[in-house]
Amino acid sequence: MPAITPTATRAQLRRRHFAHIHPSVTADRIGEAVERELTSLDNPGFCLACGAEAEGCEPDAQQYVCEACASPPSTAPLKF
């Protein structure tokens, strides 16, 4: 049986899990990108390093190179 993790520890684990995502990639920006992807022909994505929005990302995109900062961890919003 798995051990029960205290609330403070669980919150700390969640913060570490999302620590690699740039702070400018907010839930509102992701929600708007998902809505655009589902209602139009847009294919937005986000760079996890600099937070820049990229166009033309496939829904299952991973490790795309960012055009703004040349960093590889760009990803599609549906992956969040």
GROMACS .gro file of N, CA and C in nm:
model
  240
    1MET      N    1   0.084  -0.117   0.000
    1MET     CA    2   0.000   0.000   0.000
    1MET      C    3   0.089   0.124   0.000
    2PRO      N    4   0.064   0.222  -0.091
    2PRO     CA    5   0.148   0.341  -0.095
    2PRO      C    6   0.129   0.430   0.028
    3ALA      N    7   0.235   0.495   0.064
    3ALA     CA    8   0.229   0.586   0.179
    3ALA      C    9   0.150   0.712   0.142
    4ILE      N   10   0.082   0.767   0.238
    4ILE     CA   11   0.006   0.890   0.216
    4ILE      C   12   0.103   1.008   0.230
    5THR      N   13   0.105   1.092   0.126
    5THR     CA   14   0.195   1.207   0.125
    5THR      C   15   0.126   1.326   0.190
    6PRO      N   16   0.191   1.393   0.286
    6PRO     CA   17   0.132   1.512   0.348
    6PRO      C   18   0.103   1.621   0.245
    7THR      N   19   0.007   1.705   0.273
    7THR     CA   20  -0.037   1.809   0.180
    7THR      C   21   0.077   1.900   0.137
    8ALA      N   22   0.158   1.945   0.230
    8ALA     CA   23   0.269   2.035   0.196
    8ALA      C   24   0.367   1.967   0.100
    9THR      N   25   0.394   1.842   0.121
    9THR     CA   26   0.486   1.768   0.035
    9THR      C   27   0.426   1.751  -0.104
   10ARG      N   28   0.297   1.721  -0.113
   10ARG     CA   29   0.232   1.708  -0.244
   10ARG      C   30   0.239   1.837  -0.322
   11ALA      N   31   0.215   1.951  -0.255
   11ALA     CA   32   0.222   2.081  -0.322
   11ALA      C   33   0.363   2.107  -0.372
   12GLN      N   34   0.462   2.070  -0.295
   12GLN     CA   35   0.601   2.088  -0.334
   12GLN      C   36   0.633   2.002  -0.456
   13LEU      N   37   0.583   1.880  -0.460
   13LEU     CA   38   0.604   1.793  -0.575
   13LEU      C   39   0.540   1.851  -0.701
   14ARG      N   40   0.420   1.910  -0.688
   14ARG     CA   41   0.354   1.971  -0.803
   14ARG      C   42   0.438   2.088  -0.855
   15ARG      N   43   0.491   2.171  -0.766
   15ARG     CA   44   0.573   2.285  -0.809
   15ARG      C   45   0.696   2.237  -0.884
   16ARG      N   46   0.761   2.132  -0.834
   16ARG     CA   47   0.879   2.079  -0.901
   16ARG      C   48   0.845   2.021  -1.037
   17HIS      N   49   0.727   1.959  -1.048
   17HIS     CA   50   0.686   1.898  -1.175
   17HIS      C   51   0.672   2.004  -1.284
   18PHE      N   52   0.621   2.123  -1.249
   18PHE     CA   53   0.600   2.228  -1.347
   18PHE      C   54   0.712   2.332  -1.347
   19ALA      N   55   0.821   2.306  -1.278
   19ALA     CA   56   0.929   2.403  -1.265
   19ALA      C   57   0.996   2.433  -1.398
   20HIS      N   58   0.990   2.342  -1.494
   20HIS     CA   59   1.056   2.363  -1.622
   20HIS      C   60   0.973   2.446  -1.719
   21ILE      N   61   0.853   2.487  -1.682
   21ILE     CA   62   0.766   2.568  -1.768
   21ILE      C   63   0.787   2.715  -1.736
   22HIS      N   64   0.809   2.797  -1.838
   22HIS     CA   65   0.831   2.940  -1.819
   22HIS      C   66   0.710   3.003  -1.751
   23PRO      N   67   0.730   3.094  -1.657
   23PRO     CA   68   0.617   3.154  -1.582
   23PRO      C   69   0.517   3.229  -1.667
   24SER      N   70   0.555   3.273  -1.787
   24SER     CA   71   0.460   3.346  -1.872
   24SER      C   72   0.360   3.252  -1.940
   25VAL      N   73   0.384   3.121  -1.935
   25VAL     CA   74   0.290   3.024  -1.991
   25VAL      C   75   0.187   2.995  -1.883
   26THR      N   76   0.080   3.074  -1.883
   26THR     CA   77  -0.022   3.065  -1.779
   26THR      C   78  -0.139   2.978  -1.825
   27ALA      N   79  -0.224   2.944  -1.732
   27ALA     CA   80  -0.343   2.864  -1.764
   27ALA      C   81  -0.433   2.939  -1.862
   28ASP      N   82  -0.442   3.071  -1.849
   28ASP     CA   83  -0.524   3.150  -1.942
   28ASP      C   84  -0.469   3.142  -2.084
   29ARG      N   85  -0.338   3.155  -2.099
   29ARG     CA   86  -0.277   3.146  -2.233
   29ARG      C   87  -0.296   3.007  -2.292
   30ILE      N   88  -0.281   2.905  -2.211
   30ILE     CA   89  -0.299   2.768  -2.259
   30ILE      C   90  -0.444   2.745  -2.301
   31GLY      N   91  -0.538   2.793  -2.217
   31GLY     CA   92  -0.680   2.777  -2.248
   31GLY      C   93  -0.717   2.846  -2.378
   32GLU      N   94  -0.666   2.968  -2.398
   32GLU     CA   95  -0.695   3.040  -2.522
   32GLU      C   96  -0.637   2.966  -2.643
   33ALA      N   97  -0.516   2.913  -2.628
   33ALA     CA   98  -0.452   2.839  -2.737
   33ALA      C   99  -0.529   2.712  -2.771
   34VAL      N  100  -0.575   2.641  -2.669
   34VAL     CA  101  -0.653   2.520  -2.693
   34VAL      C  102  -0.784   2.555  -2.763
   35GLU      N  103  -0.849   2.663  -2.720
   35GLU     CA  104  -0.974   2.704  -2.783
   35GLU      C  105  -0.952   2.740  -2.930
   36ARG      N  106  -0.843   2.815  -2.958
   36ARG     CA  107  -0.812   2.850  -3.098
   36ARG      C  108  -0.783   2.724  -3.179
   37GLU      N  109  -0.715   2.629  -3.120
   37GLU     CA  110  -0.681   2.506  -3.192
   37GLU      C  111  -0.807   2.426  -3.227
   38LEU      N  112  -0.903   2.426  -3.135
   38LEU     CA  113  -1.025   2.347  -3.155
   38LEU      C  114  -1.128   2.417  -3.243
   39THR      N  115  -1.121   2.550  -3.256
   39THR     CA  116  -1.223   2.623  -3.331
   39THR      C  117  -1.173   2.686  -3.460
   40SER      N  118  -1.044   2.674  -3.489
   40SER     CA  119  -0.990   2.732  -3.611
   40SER      C  120  -0.881   2.641  -3.667
   41LEU      N  121  -0.813   2.691  -3.767
   41LEU     CA  122  -0.704   2.613  -3.826
   41LEU      C  123  -0.569   2.645  -3.763
   42ASP      N  124  -0.568   2.725  -3.655
   42ASP     CA  125  -0.444   2.758  -3.585
   42ASP      C  126  -0.387   2.635  -3.516
   43ASN      N  127  -0.256   2.627  -3.512
   43ASN     CA  128  -0.184   2.523  -3.438
   43ASN      C  129  -0.080   2.588  -3.349
   44PRO      N  130  -0.125   2.651  -3.238
   44PRO     CA  131  -0.030   2.721  -3.152
   44PRO      C  132   0.049   2.624  -3.064
   45GLY      N  133   0.162   2.671  -3.018
   45GLY     CA  134   0.244   2.597  -2.924
   45GLY      C  135   0.319   2.697  -2.838
   46PHE      N  136   0.388   2.650  -2.735
   46PHE     CA  137   0.462   2.738  -2.645
   46PHE      C  138   0.602   2.685  -2.624
   47CYS      N  139   0.698   2.778  -2.615
   47CYS     CA  140   0.833   2.741  -2.576
   47CYS      C  141   0.836   2.735  -2.424
   48LEU      N  142   0.878   2.625  -2.371
   48LEU     CA  143   0.882   2.608  -2.226
   48LEU      C  144   0.999   2.684  -2.164
   49ALA      N  145   1.099   2.720  -2.245
   49ALA     CA  146   1.216   2.791  -2.193
   49ALA      C  147   1.193   2.942  -2.185
   50CYS      N  148   1.137   3.003  -2.293
   50CYS     CA  149   1.122   3.149  -2.294
   50CYS      C  150   0.976   3.195  -2.290
   51GLY      N  151   0.881   3.105  -2.313
   51GLY     CA  152   0.739   3.140  -2.307
   51GLY      C  153   0.682   3.194  -2.436
   52ALA      N  154   0.762   3.200  -2.542
   52ALA     CA  155   0.714   3.252  -2.670
   52ALA      C  156   0.611   3.158  -2.730
   53GLU      N  157   0.513   3.217  -2.799
   53GLU     CA  158   0.412   3.135  -2.866
   53GLU      C  159   0.460   3.105  -3.007
   54ALA      N  160   0.444   2.982  -3.048
   54ALA     CA  161   0.486   2.939  -3.181
   54ALA      C  162   0.363   2.892  -3.259
   55GLU      N  163   0.364   2.915  -3.388
   55GLU     CA  164   0.256   2.869  -3.476
   55GLU      C  165   0.302   2.745  -3.551
   56GLY      N  166   0.207   2.664  -3.592
   56GLY     CA  167   0.238   2.548  -3.673
   56GLY      C  168   0.286   2.427  -3.594
   57CYS      N  169   0.251   2.420  -3.467
   57CYS     CA  170   0.289   2.303  -3.386
   57CYS      C  171   0.183   2.195  -3.400
   58GLU      N  172   0.224   2.075  -3.427
   58GLU     CA  173   0.130   1.964  -3.432
   58GLU      C  174   0.075   1.938  -3.292
   59PRO      N  175  -0.045   1.881  -3.280
   59PRO     CA  176  -0.104   1.857  -3.147
   59PRO      C  177  -0.020   1.769  -3.055
   60ASP      N  178   0.063   1.683  -3.112
   60ASP     CA  179   0.147   1.596  -3.029
   60ASP      C  180   0.294   1.640  -3.031
   61ALA      N  181   0.316   1.769  -3.059
   61ALA     CA  182   0.453   1.821  -3.074
   61ALA      C  183   0.530   1.814  -2.943
   62GLN      N  184   0.654   1.774  -2.955
   62GLN     CA  185   0.749   1.774  -2.844
   62GLN      C  186   0.886   1.804  -2.900
   63GLN      N  187   0.966   1.877  -2.824
   63GLN     CA  188   1.105   1.904  -2.860
   63GLN      C  189   1.121   1.979  -2.992
   64TYR      N  190   1.026   2.065  -3.028
   64TYR     CA  191   1.043   2.154  -3.143
   64TYR      C  192   1.143   2.262  -3.103
   65VAL      N  193   1.219   2.311  -3.196
   65VAL     CA  194   1.314   2.418  -3.169
   65VAL      C  195   1.239   2.551  -3.175
   66CYS      N  196   1.257   2.634  -3.072
   66CYS     CA  197   1.192   2.764  -3.062
   66CYS      C  198   1.255   2.862  -3.160
   67GLU      N  199   1.171   2.934  -3.236
   67GLU     CA  200   1.222   3.034  -3.330
   67GLU      C  201   1.272   3.159  -3.257
   68ALA      N  202   1.221   3.185  -3.137
   68ALA     CA  203   1.258   3.306  -3.063
   68ALA      C  204   1.391   3.291  -2.990
   69CYS      N  205   1.413   3.176  -2.925
   69CYS     CA  206   1.535   3.163  -2.844
   69CYS      C  207   1.623   3.044  -2.884
   70ALA      N  208   1.582   2.969  -2.985
   70ALA     CA  209   1.657   2.853  -3.036
   70ALA      C  210   1.671   2.741  -2.933
   71SER      N  211   1.581   2.738  -2.836
   71SER     CA  212   1.581   2.633  -2.735
   71SER      C  213   1.488   2.520  -2.782
   72PRO      N  214   1.521   2.394  -2.757
   72PRO     CA  215   1.439   2.285  -2.809
   72PRO      C  216   1.307   2.252  -2.739
   73PRO      N  217   1.276   2.297  -2.618
   73PRO     CA  218   1.156   2.241  -2.556
   73PRO      C  219   1.023   2.312  -2.589
   74SER      N  220   0.990   2.331  -2.716
   74SER     CA  221   0.858   2.384  -2.751
   74SER      C  222   0.759   2.269  -2.754
   75THR      N  223   0.635   2.295  -2.714
   75THR     CA  224   0.536   2.190  -2.708
   75THR      C  225   0.398   2.245  -2.739
   76ALA      N  226   0.307   2.159  -2.778
   76ALA     CA  227   0.170   2.198  -2.810
   76ALA      C  228   0.088   2.213  -2.682
   77PRO      N  229  -0.014   2.301  -2.683
   77PRO     CA  230  -0.091   2.325  -2.561
   77PRO      C  231  -0.171   2.205  -2.511
   78LEU      N  232  -0.209   2.115  -2.600
   78LEU     CA  233  -0.286   1.998  -2.557
   78LEU      C  234  -0.201   1.901  -2.477
   79LYS      N  235  -0.069   1.914  -2.483
   79LYS     CA  236   0.019   1.828  -2.404
   79LYS      C  237   0.020   1.866  -2.257
   80PHE      N  238  -0.020   1.992  -2.223
   80PHE     CA  239  -0.023   2.035  -2.085
   80PHE      C  240  -0.134   1.963  -2.014
   0.00000   0.00000   0.00000
